mmCIF file with all atom_site columns, C-alpha atoms in Angstrom:
data_model
loop_
_atom_site.group_PDB
_atom_site.id
_atom_site.type_symbol
_atom_site.label_atom_id
_atom_site.label_alt_id
_atom_site.label_comp_id
_atom_site.label_asym_id
_atom_site.label_entity_id
_atom_site.label_seq_id
_atom_site.pdbx_PDB_ins_code
_atom_site.Cartn_x
_atom_site.Cartn_y
_atom_site.Cartn_z
_atom_site.occupancy
_atom_site.B_iso_or_equiv
_atom_site.pdbx_formal_charge
_atom_site.auth_seq_id
_atom_site.auth_comp_id
_atom_site.auth_asym_id
_atom_site.auth_atom_id
_atom_site.pdbx_PDB_model_num
ATOM 1   C CA . MET A 1 1   ? -37.519 -6.969  42.770  1.00 0.00 ? 115 MET A CA 1
ATOM 2   C CA . GLU A 1 2   ? -40.694 -5.956  40.859  1.00 0.00 ? 116 GLU A CA 1
ATOM 3   C CA . ALA A 1 3   ? -39.992 -2.260  41.460  1.00 0.00 ? 117 ALA A CA 1
ATOM 4   C CA . ALA A 1 4   ? -36.394 -2.740  40.086  1.00 0.00 ? 118 ALA A CA 1
ATOM 5   C CA . GLN A 1 5   ? -37.804 -4.182  36.878  1.00 0.00 ? 119 GLN A CA 1
ATOM 6   C CA . GLU A 1 6   ? -39.187 -0.824  35.986  1.00 0.00 ? 120 GLU A CA 1
ATOM 7   C CA . LEU A 1 7   ? -35.975 1.125   36.608  1.00 0.00 ? 121 LEU A CA 1
ATOM 8   C CA . PRO A 1 8   ? -33.901 2.463   33.683  1.00 0.00 ? 122 PRO A CA 1
ATOM 9   C CA . ASP A 1 9   ? -30.568 0.851   33.008  1.00 0.00 ? 123 ASP A CA 1
ATOM 10  C CA . LYS A 1 10  ? -28.453 3.719   34.392  1.00 0.00 ? 124 LYS A CA 1
ATOM 11  C CA . GLU A 1 11  ? -30.378 3.652   37.637  1.00 0.00 ? 125 GLU A CA 1
ATOM 12  C CA . LEU A 1 12  ? -29.932 -0.058  37.952  1.00 0.00 ? 126 LEU A CA 1
ATOM 13  C CA . LEU A 1 13  ? -26.204 0.174   37.349  1.00 0.00 ? 127 LEU A CA 1
ATOM 14  C CA . SER A 1 14  ? -25.907 3.040   39.862  1.00 0.00 ? 128 SER A CA 1
ATOM 15  C CA . ARG A 1 15  ? -27.732 1.055   42.508  1.00 0.00 ? 129 ARG A CA 1
ATOM 16  C CA . HIS A 1 16  ? -25.564 -1.949  41.856  1.00 0.00 ? 130 HIS A CA 1
ATOM 17  C CA . ALA A 1 17  ? -22.402 0.251   42.349  1.00 0.00 ? 131 ALA A CA 1
ATOM 18  C CA . GLN A 1 18  ? -23.953 1.367   45.617  1.00 0.00 ? 132 GLN A CA 1
ATOM 19  C CA . GLY A 1 19  ? -24.454 -2.157  46.877  1.00 0.00 ? 133 GLY A CA 1
ATOM 20  C CA . ASP A 1 20  ? -27.861 -3.191  45.723  1.00 0.00 ? 134 ASP A CA 1
ATOM 21  C CA . GLU A 1 21  ? -27.591 -6.941  45.388  1.00 0.00 ? 135 GLU A CA 1
ATOM 22  C CA . GLN A 1 22  ? -30.514 -7.332  42.921  1.00 0.00 ? 136 GLN A CA 1
ATOM 23  C CA . ALA A 1 23  ? -29.956 -4.552  40.518  1.00 0.00 ? 137 ALA A CA 1
ATOM 24  C CA . PHE A 1 24  ? -27.226 -6.148  38.337  1.00 0.00 ? 138 PHE A CA 1
ATOM 25  C CA . ALA A 1 25  ? -29.270 -9.397  38.008  1.00 0.00 ? 139 ALA A CA 1
ATOM 26  C CA . VAL A 1 26  ? -32.110 -7.343  36.528  1.00 0.00 ? 140 VAL A CA 1
ATOM 27  C CA . LEU A 1 27  ? -29.706 -5.755  34.039  1.00 0.00 ? 141 LEU A CA 1
ATOM 28  C CA . VAL A 1 28  ? -28.391 -9.225  33.083  1.00 0.00 ? 142 VAL A CA 1
ATOM 29  C CA . ARG A 1 29  ? -31.916 -10.573 32.496  1.00 0.00 ? 143 ARG A CA 1
ATOM 30  C CA . ARG A 1 30  ? -32.919 -7.500  30.500  1.00 0.00 ? 144 ARG A CA 1
ATOM 31  C CA . HIS A 1 31  ? -29.981 -7.608  28.103  1.00 0.00 ? 145 HIS A CA 1
ATOM 32  C CA . ARG A 1 32  ? -28.727 -11.210 28.151  1.00 0.00 ? 146 ARG A CA 1
ATOM 33  C CA . GLU A 1 33  ? -30.498 -12.418 25.014  1.00 0.00 ? 147 GLU A CA 1
ATOM 34  C CA . ARG A 1 34  ? -29.122 -9.715  22.794  1.00 0.00 ? 148 ARG A CA 1
ATOM 35  C CA . LEU A 1 35  ? -25.641 -9.913  24.267  1.00 0.00 ? 149 LEU A CA 1
ATOM 36  C CA . TRP A 1 36  ? -25.662 -13.671 23.845  1.00 0.00 ? 150 TRP A CA 1
ATOM 37  C CA . ALA A 1 37  ? -26.506 -13.163 20.179  1.00 0.00 ? 151 ALA A CA 1
ATOM 38  C CA . VAL A 1 38  ? -23.522 -10.920 19.770  1.00 0.00 ? 152 VAL A CA 1
ATOM 39  C CA . SER A 1 39  ? -21.191 -13.395 21.579  1.00 0.00 ? 153 SER A CA 1
ATOM 40  C CA . VAL A 1 40  ? -22.249 -16.495 19.769  1.00 0.00 ? 154 VAL A CA 1
ATOM 41  C CA . ARG A 1 41  ? -21.977 -14.911 16.331  1.00 0.00 ? 155 ARG A CA 1
ATOM 42  C CA . ILE A 1 42  ? -18.498 -13.503 16.996  1.00 0.00 ? 156 ILE A CA 1
ATOM 43  C CA . MET A 1 43  ? -17.173 -16.649 18.658  1.00 0.00 ? 157 MET A CA 1
ATOM 44  C CA . GLY A 1 44  ? -18.847 -19.182 16.367  1.00 0.00 ? 158 GLY A CA 1
ATOM 45  C CA . ASP A 1 45  ? -19.038 -21.720 19.100  1.00 0.00 ? 159 ASP A CA 1
ATOM 46  C CA . PRO A 1 46  ? -21.726 -21.804 21.878  1.00 0.00 ? 160 PRO A CA 1
ATOM 47  C CA . GLU A 1 47  ? -19.328 -23.010 24.521  1.00 0.00 ? 161 GLU A CA 1
ATOM 48  C CA . GLU A 1 48  ? -16.740 -20.329 23.774  1.00 0.00 ? 162 GLU A CA 1
ATOM 49  C CA . ALA A 1 49  ? -19.537 -17.719 23.534  1.00 0.00 ? 163 ALA A CA 1
ATOM 50  C CA . SER A 1 50  ? -20.937 -18.737 26.909  1.00 0.00 ? 164 SER A CA 1
ATOM 51  C CA . ASP A 1 51  ? -17.451 -18.317 28.482  1.00 0.00 ? 165 ASP A CA 1
ATOM 52  C CA . ALA A 1 52  ? -16.906 -15.009 26.815  1.00 0.00 ? 166 ALA A CA 1
ATOM 53  C CA . LEU A 1 53  ? -20.296 -13.719 28.041  1.00 0.00 ? 167 LEU A CA 1
ATOM 54  C CA . GLN A 1 54  ? -19.509 -14.844 31.567  1.00 0.00 ? 168 GLN A CA 1
ATOM 55  C CA . ASP A 1 55  ? -16.238 -13.070 31.410  1.00 0.00 ? 169 ASP A CA 1
ATOM 56  C CA . ALA A 1 56  ? -18.068 -9.970  30.119  1.00 0.00 ? 170 ALA A CA 1
ATOM 57  C CA . PHE A 1 57  ? -20.660 -9.955  32.866  1.00 0.00 ? 171 PHE A CA 1
ATOM 58  C CA . LEU A 1 58  ? -17.943 -10.421 35.513  1.00 0.00 ? 172 LEU A CA 1
ATOM 59  C CA . SER A 1 59  ? -16.034 -7.466  34.038  1.00 0.00 ? 173 SER A CA 1
ATOM 60  C CA . ALA A 1 60  ? -19.239 -5.365  34.014  1.00 0.00 ? 174 ALA A CA 1
ATOM 61  C CA . PHE A 1 61  ? -20.102 -6.313  37.534  1.00 0.00 ? 175 PHE A CA 1
ATOM 62  C CA . ARG A 1 62  ? -16.643 -5.202  38.756  1.00 0.00 ? 176 ARG A CA 1
ATOM 63  C CA . ALA A 1 63  ? -16.454 -2.066  36.591  1.00 0.00 ? 177 ALA A CA 1
ATOM 64  C CA . ALA A 1 64  ? -19.881 -0.603  37.376  1.00 0.00 ? 178 ALA A CA 1
ATOM 65  C CA . ASP A 1 65  ? -18.517 2.113   39.636  1.00 0.00 ? 179 ASP A CA 1
ATOM 66  C CA . ARG A 1 66  ? -16.365 3.356   36.739  1.00 0.00 ? 180 ARG A CA 1
ATOM 67  C CA . PHE A 1 67  ? -19.256 3.875   34.390  1.00 0.00 ? 181 PHE A CA 1
ATOM 68  C CA . ARG A 1 68  ? -19.547 7.574   33.717  1.00 0.00 ? 182 ARG A CA 1
ATOM 69  C CA . GLY A 1 69  ? -22.785 7.676   31.642  1.00 0.00 ? 183 GLY A CA 1
ATOM 70  C CA . GLU A 1 70  ? -21.128 8.878   28.468  1.00 0.00 ? 184 GLU A CA 1
ATOM 71  C CA . ALA A 1 71  ? -22.869 6.164   26.550  1.00 0.00 ? 185 ALA A CA 1
ATOM 72  C CA . GLN A 1 72  ? -25.951 4.135   26.987  1.00 0.00 ? 186 GLN A CA 1
ATOM 73  C CA . VAL A 1 73  ? -25.614 1.262   29.456  1.00 0.00 ? 187 VAL A CA 1
ATOM 74  C CA . THR A 1 74  ? -26.545 -1.170  26.669  1.00 0.00 ? 188 THR A CA 1
ATOM 75  C CA . THR A 1 75  ? -23.796 0.188   24.518  1.00 0.00 ? 189 THR A CA 1
ATOM 76  C CA . TRP A 1 76  ? -21.375 -0.123  27.433  1.00 0.00 ? 190 TRP A CA 1
ATOM 77  C CA . LEU A 1 77  ? -22.344 -3.764  27.942  1.00 0.00 ? 191 LEU A CA 1
ATOM 78  C CA . HIS A 1 78  ? -22.086 -4.529  24.326  1.00 0.00 ? 192 HIS A CA 1
ATOM 79  C CA . ARG A 1 79  ? -18.599 -2.984  24.248  1.00 0.00 ? 193 ARG A CA 1
ATOM 80  C CA . ILE A 1 80  ? -17.514 -5.227  27.205  1.00 0.00 ? 194 ILE A CA 1
ATOM 81  C CA . VAL A 1 81  ? -18.944 -8.319  25.432  1.00 0.00 ? 195 VAL A CA 1
ATOM 82  C CA . VAL A 1 82  ? -17.144 -7.559  22.204  1.00 0.00 ? 196 VAL A CA 1
ATOM 83  C CA . ASN A 1 83  ? -13.857 -6.906  24.094  1.00 0.00 ? 197 ASN A CA 1
ATOM 84  C CA . ALA A 1 84  ? -14.274 -10.256 25.985  1.00 0.00 ? 198 ALA A CA 1
ATOM 85  C CA . CYS A 1 85  ? -14.766 -12.037 22.646  1.00 0.00 ? 199 CYS A CA 1
ATOM 86  C CA . HIS A 1 86  ? -11.876 -10.236 21.077  1.00 0.00 ? 200 HIS A CA 1
ATOM 87  C CA . ASP A 1 87  ? -9.621  -11.331 23.893  1.00 0.00 ? 201 ASP A CA 1
ATOM 88  C CA . ARG A 1 88  ? -10.600 -14.967 23.651  1.00 0.00 ? 202 ARG A CA 1
ATOM 89  C CA . LEU A 1 89  ? -10.235 -14.943 19.842  1.00 0.00 ? 203 LEU A CA 1
ATOM 90  C CA . ARG A 1 90  ? -6.695  -13.572 20.179  1.00 0.00 ? 204 ARG A CA 1
ATOM 91  C CA . ARG A 1 91  ? -5.692  -16.019 22.948  1.00 0.00 ? 205 ARG A CA 1
ATOM 92  C CA . ARG A 1 92  ? -7.276  -19.143 21.514  1.00 0.00 ? 206 ARG A CA 1
ATOM 93  C CA . LYS A 1 93  ? -7.669  -18.432 17.843  1.00 0.00 ? 207 LYS A CA 1
ATOM 94  C CA . VAL A 1 94  ? -11.296 -19.542 17.871  1.00 0.00 ? 208 VAL A CA 1
ATOM 95  C CA . ARG A 1 95  ? -13.049 -19.717 14.564  1.00 0.00 ? 209 ARG A CA 1
ATOM 96  C CA . PRO A 1 96  ? -14.728 -16.386 13.655  1.00 0.00 ? 210 PRO A CA 1
ATOM 97  C CA . ALA A 1 97  ? -18.487 -15.995 13.512  1.00 0.00 ? 211 ALA A CA 1
ATOM 98  C CA . THR A 1 98  ? -20.392 -18.393 11.344  1.00 0.00 ? 212 THR A CA 1
ATOM 99  C CA . PRO A 1 99  ? -24.060 -18.716 10.637  1.00 0.00 ? 213 PRO A CA 1
ATOM 100 C CA . THR A 1 100 ? -26.143 -21.295 12.441  1.00 0.00 ? 214 THR A CA 1
ATOM 101 C CA . GLU A 1 101 ? -28.048 -23.989 10.703  1.00 0.00 ? 215 GLU A CA 1
ATOM 102 C CA . ASP A 1 102 ? -30.460 -22.221 8.254   1.00 0.00 ? 216 ASP A CA 1
ATOM 103 C CA . GLU A 1 103 ? -29.093 -18.746 8.741   1.00 0.00 ? 217 GLU A CA 1
ATOM 104 C CA . THR A 1 104 ? -27.255 -16.969 5.824   1.00 0.00 ? 218 THR A CA 1
ATOM 105 C CA . LEU A 1 105 ? -24.895 -14.093 6.099   1.00 0.00 ? 219 LEU A CA 1
ATOM 106 C CA . ASP A 1 106 ? -25.560 -10.773 4.526   1.00 0.00 ? 220 ASP A CA 1
ATOM 107 C CA . VAL A 1 107 ? -22.074 -10.806 3.167   1.00 0.00 ? 221 VAL A CA 1
ATOM 108 C CA . ILE A 1 108 ? -23.036 -13.654 0.822   1.00 0.00 ? 222 ILE A CA 1
ATOM 109 C CA . SER A 1 109 ? -26.610 -12.465 0.144   1.00 0.00 ? 223 SER A CA 1
ATOM 110 C CA . ASN A 1 110 ? -27.933 -11.908 -3.355  1.00 0.00 ? 224 ASN A CA 1
ATOM 111 C CA . GLU A 1 111 ? -27.610 -8.147  -3.122  1.00 0.00 ? 225 GLU A CA 1
ATOM 112 C CA . ARG A 1 112 ? -23.985 -8.224  -1.909  1.00 0.00 ? 226 ARG A CA 1
ATOM 113 C CA . LEU A 1 113 ? -22.697 -10.865 -4.302  1.00 0.00 ? 227 LEU A CA 1
ATOM 114 C CA . GLY A 1 114 ? -25.024 -10.151 -7.147  1.00 0.00 ? 228 GLY A CA 1
ATOM 115 C CA . ARG A 1 115 ? -26.191 -13.777 -7.384  1.00 0.00 ? 229 ARG A CA 1
ATOM 116 C CA . THR A 1 116 ? -28.843 -14.528 -9.955  1.00 0.00 ? 230 THR A CA 1
ATOM 117 C CA . GLY A 1 117 ? -31.190 -17.478 -10.141 1.00 0.00 ? 231 GLY A CA 1
ATOM 118 C CA . GLY A 1 118 ? -33.480 -19.191 -7.696  1.00 0.00 ? 232 GLY A CA 1
ATOM 119 C CA . ALA A 1 119 ? -33.005 -19.880 -4.108  1.00 0.00 ? 233 ALA A CA 1
ATOM 120 C CA . PRO A 1 120 ? -30.169 -22.346 -3.230  1.00 0.00 ? 234 PRO A CA 1
ATOM 121 C CA . ASP A 1 121 ? -31.025 -25.818 -1.935  1.00 0.00 ? 235 ASP A CA 1
ATOM 122 C CA . HIS A 1 122 ? -29.857 -27.015 1.552   1.00 0.00 ? 236 HIS A CA 1
ATOM 123 C CA . ALA A 1 123 ? -26.693 -28.545 0.254   1.00 0.00 ? 237 ALA A CA 1
ATOM 124 C CA . SER A 1 124 ? -25.791 -25.329 -1.495  1.00 0.00 ? 238 SER A CA 1
ATOM 125 C CA . ARG A 1 125 ? -26.444 -23.323 1.604   1.00 0.00 ? 239 ARG A CA 1
ATOM 126 C CA . THR A 1 126 ? -24.248 -25.632 3.693   1.00 0.00 ? 240 THR A CA 1
ATOM 127 C CA . GLU A 1 127 ? -21.398 -25.405 1.164   1.00 0.00 ? 241 GLU A CA 1
ATOM 128 C CA . ALA A 1 128 ? -21.782 -21.673 1.104   1.00 0.00 ? 242 ALA A CA 1
ATOM 129 C CA . ARG A 1 129 ? -21.553 -21.416 4.785   1.00 0.00 ? 243 ARG A CA 1
ATOM 130 C CA . LEU A 1 130 ? -18.393 -23.399 4.809   1.00 0.00 ? 244 LEU A CA 1
ATOM 131 C CA . ASP A 1 131 ? -16.936 -21.187 2.114   1.00 0.00 ? 245 ASP A CA 1
ATOM 132 C CA . VAL A 1 132 ? -17.828 -18.052 4.103   1.00 0.00 ? 246 VAL A CA 1
ATOM 133 C CA . ARG A 1 133 ? -16.360 -19.493 7.275   1.00 0.00 ? 247 ARG A CA 1
ATOM 134 C CA . ALA A 1 134 ? -13.031 -20.166 5.523   1.00 0.00 ? 248 ALA A CA 1
ATOM 135 C CA . ALA A 1 135 ? -13.027 -16.695 3.914   1.00 0.00 ? 249 ALA A CA 1
ATOM 136 C CA . LEU A 1 136 ? -13.759 -14.949 7.270   1.00 0.00 ? 250 LEU A CA 1
ATOM 137 C CA . GLU A 1 137 ? -10.876 -16.684 8.841   1.00 0.00 ? 251 GLU A CA 1
ATOM 138 C CA . LEU A 1 138 ? -8.576  -14.777 6.545   1.00 0.00 ? 252 LEU A CA 1
ATOM 139 C CA . LEU A 1 139 ? -9.796  -11.321 7.585   1.00 0.00 ? 253 LEU A CA 1
ATOM 140 C CA . PRO A 1 140 ? -8.134  -9.220  10.249  1.00 0.00 ? 254 PRO A CA 1
ATOM 141 C CA . LEU A 1 141 ? -9.991  -9.340  13.520  1.00 0.00 ? 255 LEU A CA 1
ATOM 142 C CA . ASP A 1 142 ? -11.147 -5.668  13.367  1.00 0.00 ? 256 ASP A CA 1
ATOM 143 C CA . GLN A 1 143 ? -12.812 -6.267  10.010  1.00 0.00 ? 257 GLN A CA 1
ATOM 144 C CA . ARG A 1 144 ? -14.434 -9.471  11.220  1.00 0.00 ? 258 ARG A CA 1
ATOM 145 C CA . MET A 1 145 ? -15.849 -7.574  14.271  1.00 0.00 ? 259 MET A CA 1
ATOM 146 C CA . ALA A 1 146 ? -17.284 -4.743  12.115  1.00 0.00 ? 260 ALA A CA 1
ATOM 147 C CA . LEU A 1 147 ? -18.832 -7.216  9.610   1.00 0.00 ? 261 LEU A CA 1
ATOM 148 C CA . THR A 1 148 ? -20.265 -9.240  12.436  1.00 0.00 ? 262 THR A CA 1
ATOM 149 C CA . LEU A 1 149 ? -22.058 -6.269  13.986  1.00 0.00 ? 263 LEU A CA 1
ATOM 150 C CA . VAL A 1 150 ? -23.158 -4.560  10.752  1.00 0.00 ? 264 VAL A CA 1
ATOM 151 C CA . ASP A 1 151 ? -23.815 -7.437  8.362   1.00 0.00 ? 265 ASP A CA 1
ATOM 152 C CA . MET A 1 152 ? -24.685 -10.319 10.618  1.00 0.00 ? 266 MET A CA 1
ATOM 153 C CA . LEU A 1 153 ? -26.414 -8.661  13.521  1.00 0.00 ? 267 LEU A CA 1
ATOM 154 C CA . GLY A 1 154 ? -27.909 -5.627  11.716  1.00 0.00 ? 268 GLY A CA 1
ATOM 155 C CA . TYR A 1 155 ? -26.488 -2.844  13.795  1.00 0.00 ? 269 TYR A CA 1
ATOM 156 C CA . ARG A 1 156 ? -26.392 0.580   12.215  1.00 0.00 ? 270 ARG A CA 1
ATOM 157 C CA . VAL A 1 157 ? -22.882 1.895   11.496  1.00 0.00 ? 271 VAL A CA 1
ATOM 158 C CA . ASP A 1 158 ? -23.180 4.502   14.267  1.00 0.00 ? 272 ASP A CA 1
ATOM 159 C CA . GLU A 1 159 ? -24.202 1.790   16.811  1.00 0.00 ? 273 GLU A CA 1
ATOM 160 C CA . ALA A 1 160 ? -21.309 -0.465  15.784  1.00 0.00 ? 274 ALA A CA 1
ATOM 161 C CA . ALA A 1 161 ? -18.939 2.537   16.063  1.00 0.00 ? 275 ALA A CA 1
ATOM 162 C CA . GLU A 1 162 ? -20.113 3.105   19.610  1.00 0.00 ? 276 GLU A CA 1
ATOM 163 C CA . ILE A 1 163 ? -19.805 -0.499  20.538  1.00 0.00 ? 277 ILE A CA 1
ATOM 164 C CA . LEU A 1 164 ? -16.339 -0.789  19.167  1.00 0.00 ? 278 LEU A CA 1
ATOM 165 C CA . ASP A 1 165 ? -15.363 2.681   20.339  1.00 0.00 ? 279 ASP A CA 1
ATOM 166 C CA . VAL A 1 166 ? -14.139 3.938   16.956  1.00 0.00 ? 280 VAL A CA 1
ATOM 167 C CA . ALA A 1 167 ? -15.467 6.552   14.468  1.00 0.00 ? 281 ALA A CA 1
ATOM 168 C CA . PRO A 1 168 ? -18.356 5.683   12.128  1.00 0.00 ? 282 PRO A CA 1
ATOM 169 C CA . GLY A 1 169 ? -16.037 6.207   9.208   1.00 0.00 ? 283 GLY A CA 1
ATOM 170 C CA . THR A 1 170 ? -13.720 3.537   10.579  1.00 0.00 ? 284 THR A CA 1
ATOM 171 C CA . ILE A 1 171 ? -16.590 1.101   10.747  1.00 0.00 ? 285 ILE A CA 1
ATOM 172 C CA . LYS A 1 172 ? -17.500 1.853   7.128   1.00 0.00 ? 286 LYS A CA 1
ATOM 173 C CA . SER A 1 173 ? -13.901 1.442   6.083   1.00 0.00 ? 287 SER A CA 1
ATOM 174 C CA . ARG A 1 174 ? -13.445 -1.852  7.919   1.00 0.00 ? 288 ARG A CA 1
ATOM 175 C CA . CYS A 1 175 ? -16.659 -3.238  6.403   1.00 0.00 ? 289 CYS A CA 1
ATOM 176 C CA . ALA A 1 176 ? -15.793 -2.114  2.914   1.00 0.00 ? 290 ALA A CA 1
ATOM 177 C CA . ARG A 1 177 ? -12.267 -3.607  3.188   1.00 0.00 ? 291 ARG A CA 1
ATOM 178 C CA . GLY A 1 178 ? -13.632 -6.773  4.733   1.00 0.00 ? 292 GLY A CA 1
ATOM 179 C CA . ARG A 1 179 ? -16.161 -7.248  1.953   1.00 0.00 ? 293 ARG A CA 1
ATOM 180 C CA . ALA A 1 180 ? -13.685 -6.491  -0.699  1.00 0.00 ? 294 ALA A CA 1
ATOM 181 C CA . LYS A 1 181 ? -11.401 -9.197  0.773   1.00 0.00 ? 295 LYS A CA 1
ATOM 182 C CA . LEU A 1 182 ? -14.255 -11.661 1.043   1.00 0.00 ? 296 LEU A CA 1
ATOM 183 C CA . LEU A 1 183 ? -15.563 -11.256 -2.528  1.00 0.00 ? 297 LEU A CA 1
ATOM 184 C CA . PRO A 1 184 ? -12.564 -12.784 -4.428  1.00 0.00 ? 298 PRO A CA 1
ATOM 185 C CA . SER A 1 185 ? -12.944 -15.881 -2.291  1.00 0.00 ? 299 SER A CA 1
ATOM 186 C CA . LEU A 1 186 ? -16.710 -16.112 -2.843  1.00 0.00 ? 300 LEU A CA 1
ATOM 187 C CA . THR A 1 187 ? -17.104 -15.135 -6.490  1.00 0.00 ? 301 THR A CA 1
ATOM 188 C CA . HIS A 1 188 ? -18.301 -18.674 -7.276  1.00 0.00 ? 302 HIS A CA 1
ATOM 189 C CA . LEU A 1 189 ? -21.327 -17.898 -5.221  1.00 0.00 ? 303 LEU A CA 1
ATOM 190 C CA . ARG A 1 190 ? -22.420 -15.132 -7.549  1.00 0.00 ? 304 ARG A CA 1
ATOM 191 C CA . ASN A 1 191 ? -23.687 -17.472 -10.304 1.00 0.00 ? 305 ASN A CA 1
ATOM 192 C CA . PRO A 1 192 ? -23.447 -21.063 -9.096  1.00 0.00 ? 306 PRO A CA 1
ATOM 193 C CA . ALA A 1 193 ? -22.610 -23.520 -11.908 1.00 0.00 ? 307 ALA A CA 1
ATOM 194 C CA . SER A 1 194 ? -25.504 -25.795 -12.972 1.00 0.00 ? 308 SER A CA 1
ATOM 195 C CA . PRO A 1 195 ? -25.392 -29.316 -11.475 1.00 0.00 ? 309 PRO A CA 1
ATOM 196 C CA . ARG A 1 196 ? -23.327 -31.720 -13.552 1.00 0.00 ? 310 ARG A CA 1
ATOM 197 C CA . ASP A 1 197 ? -25.193 -34.179 -15.728 1.00 0.00 ? 311 ASP A CA 1
ATOM 198 C CA . VAL A 1 198 ? -24.251 -37.387 -13.964 1.00 0.00 ? 312 VAL A CA 1
ATOM 199 C CA . THR A 1 199 ? -25.226 -39.349 -17.045 1.00 0.00 ? 313 THR A CA 1
ATOM 200 C CA . SER A 1 200 ? -22.658 -37.692 -19.230 1.00 0.00 ? 314 SER A CA 1
ATOM 201 C CA . GLU A 1 201 ? -19.096 -38.852 -19.724 1.00 0.00 ? 315 GLU A CA 1
ATOM 202 C CA . ARG A 1 202 ? -17.807 -35.959 -17.534 1.00 0.00 ? 316 ARG A CA 1
ATOM 203 C CA . GLY A 1 203 ? -20.471 -36.552 -14.846 1.00 0.00 ? 317 GLY A CA 1
ATOM 204 C CA . GLY A 1 204 ? -19.051 -39.867 -13.748 1.00 0.00 ? 318 GLY A CA 1
ATOM 205 C CA . ALA A 1 205 ? -21.855 -42.303 -14.481 1.00 0.00 ? 319 ALA A CA 1
ATOM 206 C CA . ASN A 1 206 ? -21.903 -43.902 -17.950 1.00 0.00 ? 320 ASN A CA 1
ATOM 207 C CA . PRO A 1 207 ? -25.341 -44.937 -19.176 1.00 0.00 ? 321 PRO A CA 1
ATOM 208 C CA . SER A 1 208 ? -23.788 -47.606 -21.229 1.00 0.00 ? 322 SER A CA 1
#
């Protein structure tokens, strides 16, 4: 097993296809963390993400003998995970990717939305996450996938293109269209209104 840990991905996959019972387990341990990050951000639900990742590993396990080395093994694995997530999203209409706890999406970052002012408080971040979740649900799945890889997970356009098996220009176009569709629903995040004065007549509490 120790010797297998040092082998490159392609050699491990080749050995697995030839019947090595340990090679695929090494691959899984080597890439599981990153693949889990992809799955959970696409699915938006840990349980669904776990099921999708299990589906993907099973597919990869069975399809190893069909790997032709035209892409990196890690790209091949990412593509299988994305496809597994895609299938589950279509079948079950699971919520799209959403940030976890204190994370924020690049698609609502200051640079993308042109927000001014100081950092938002926890309540504002929570409200923003809910707004982004609702907006993402309106996007076509291909645009959601592209935005998830590029804006949420930080993949380069060419990497996302390899994973989704499309041209880089297609990724750019999907991201651009997705962001354009998101912005009208999120314009209120550009310059959040100041908190209402709860002591005024319009704020609800009357000092008198």
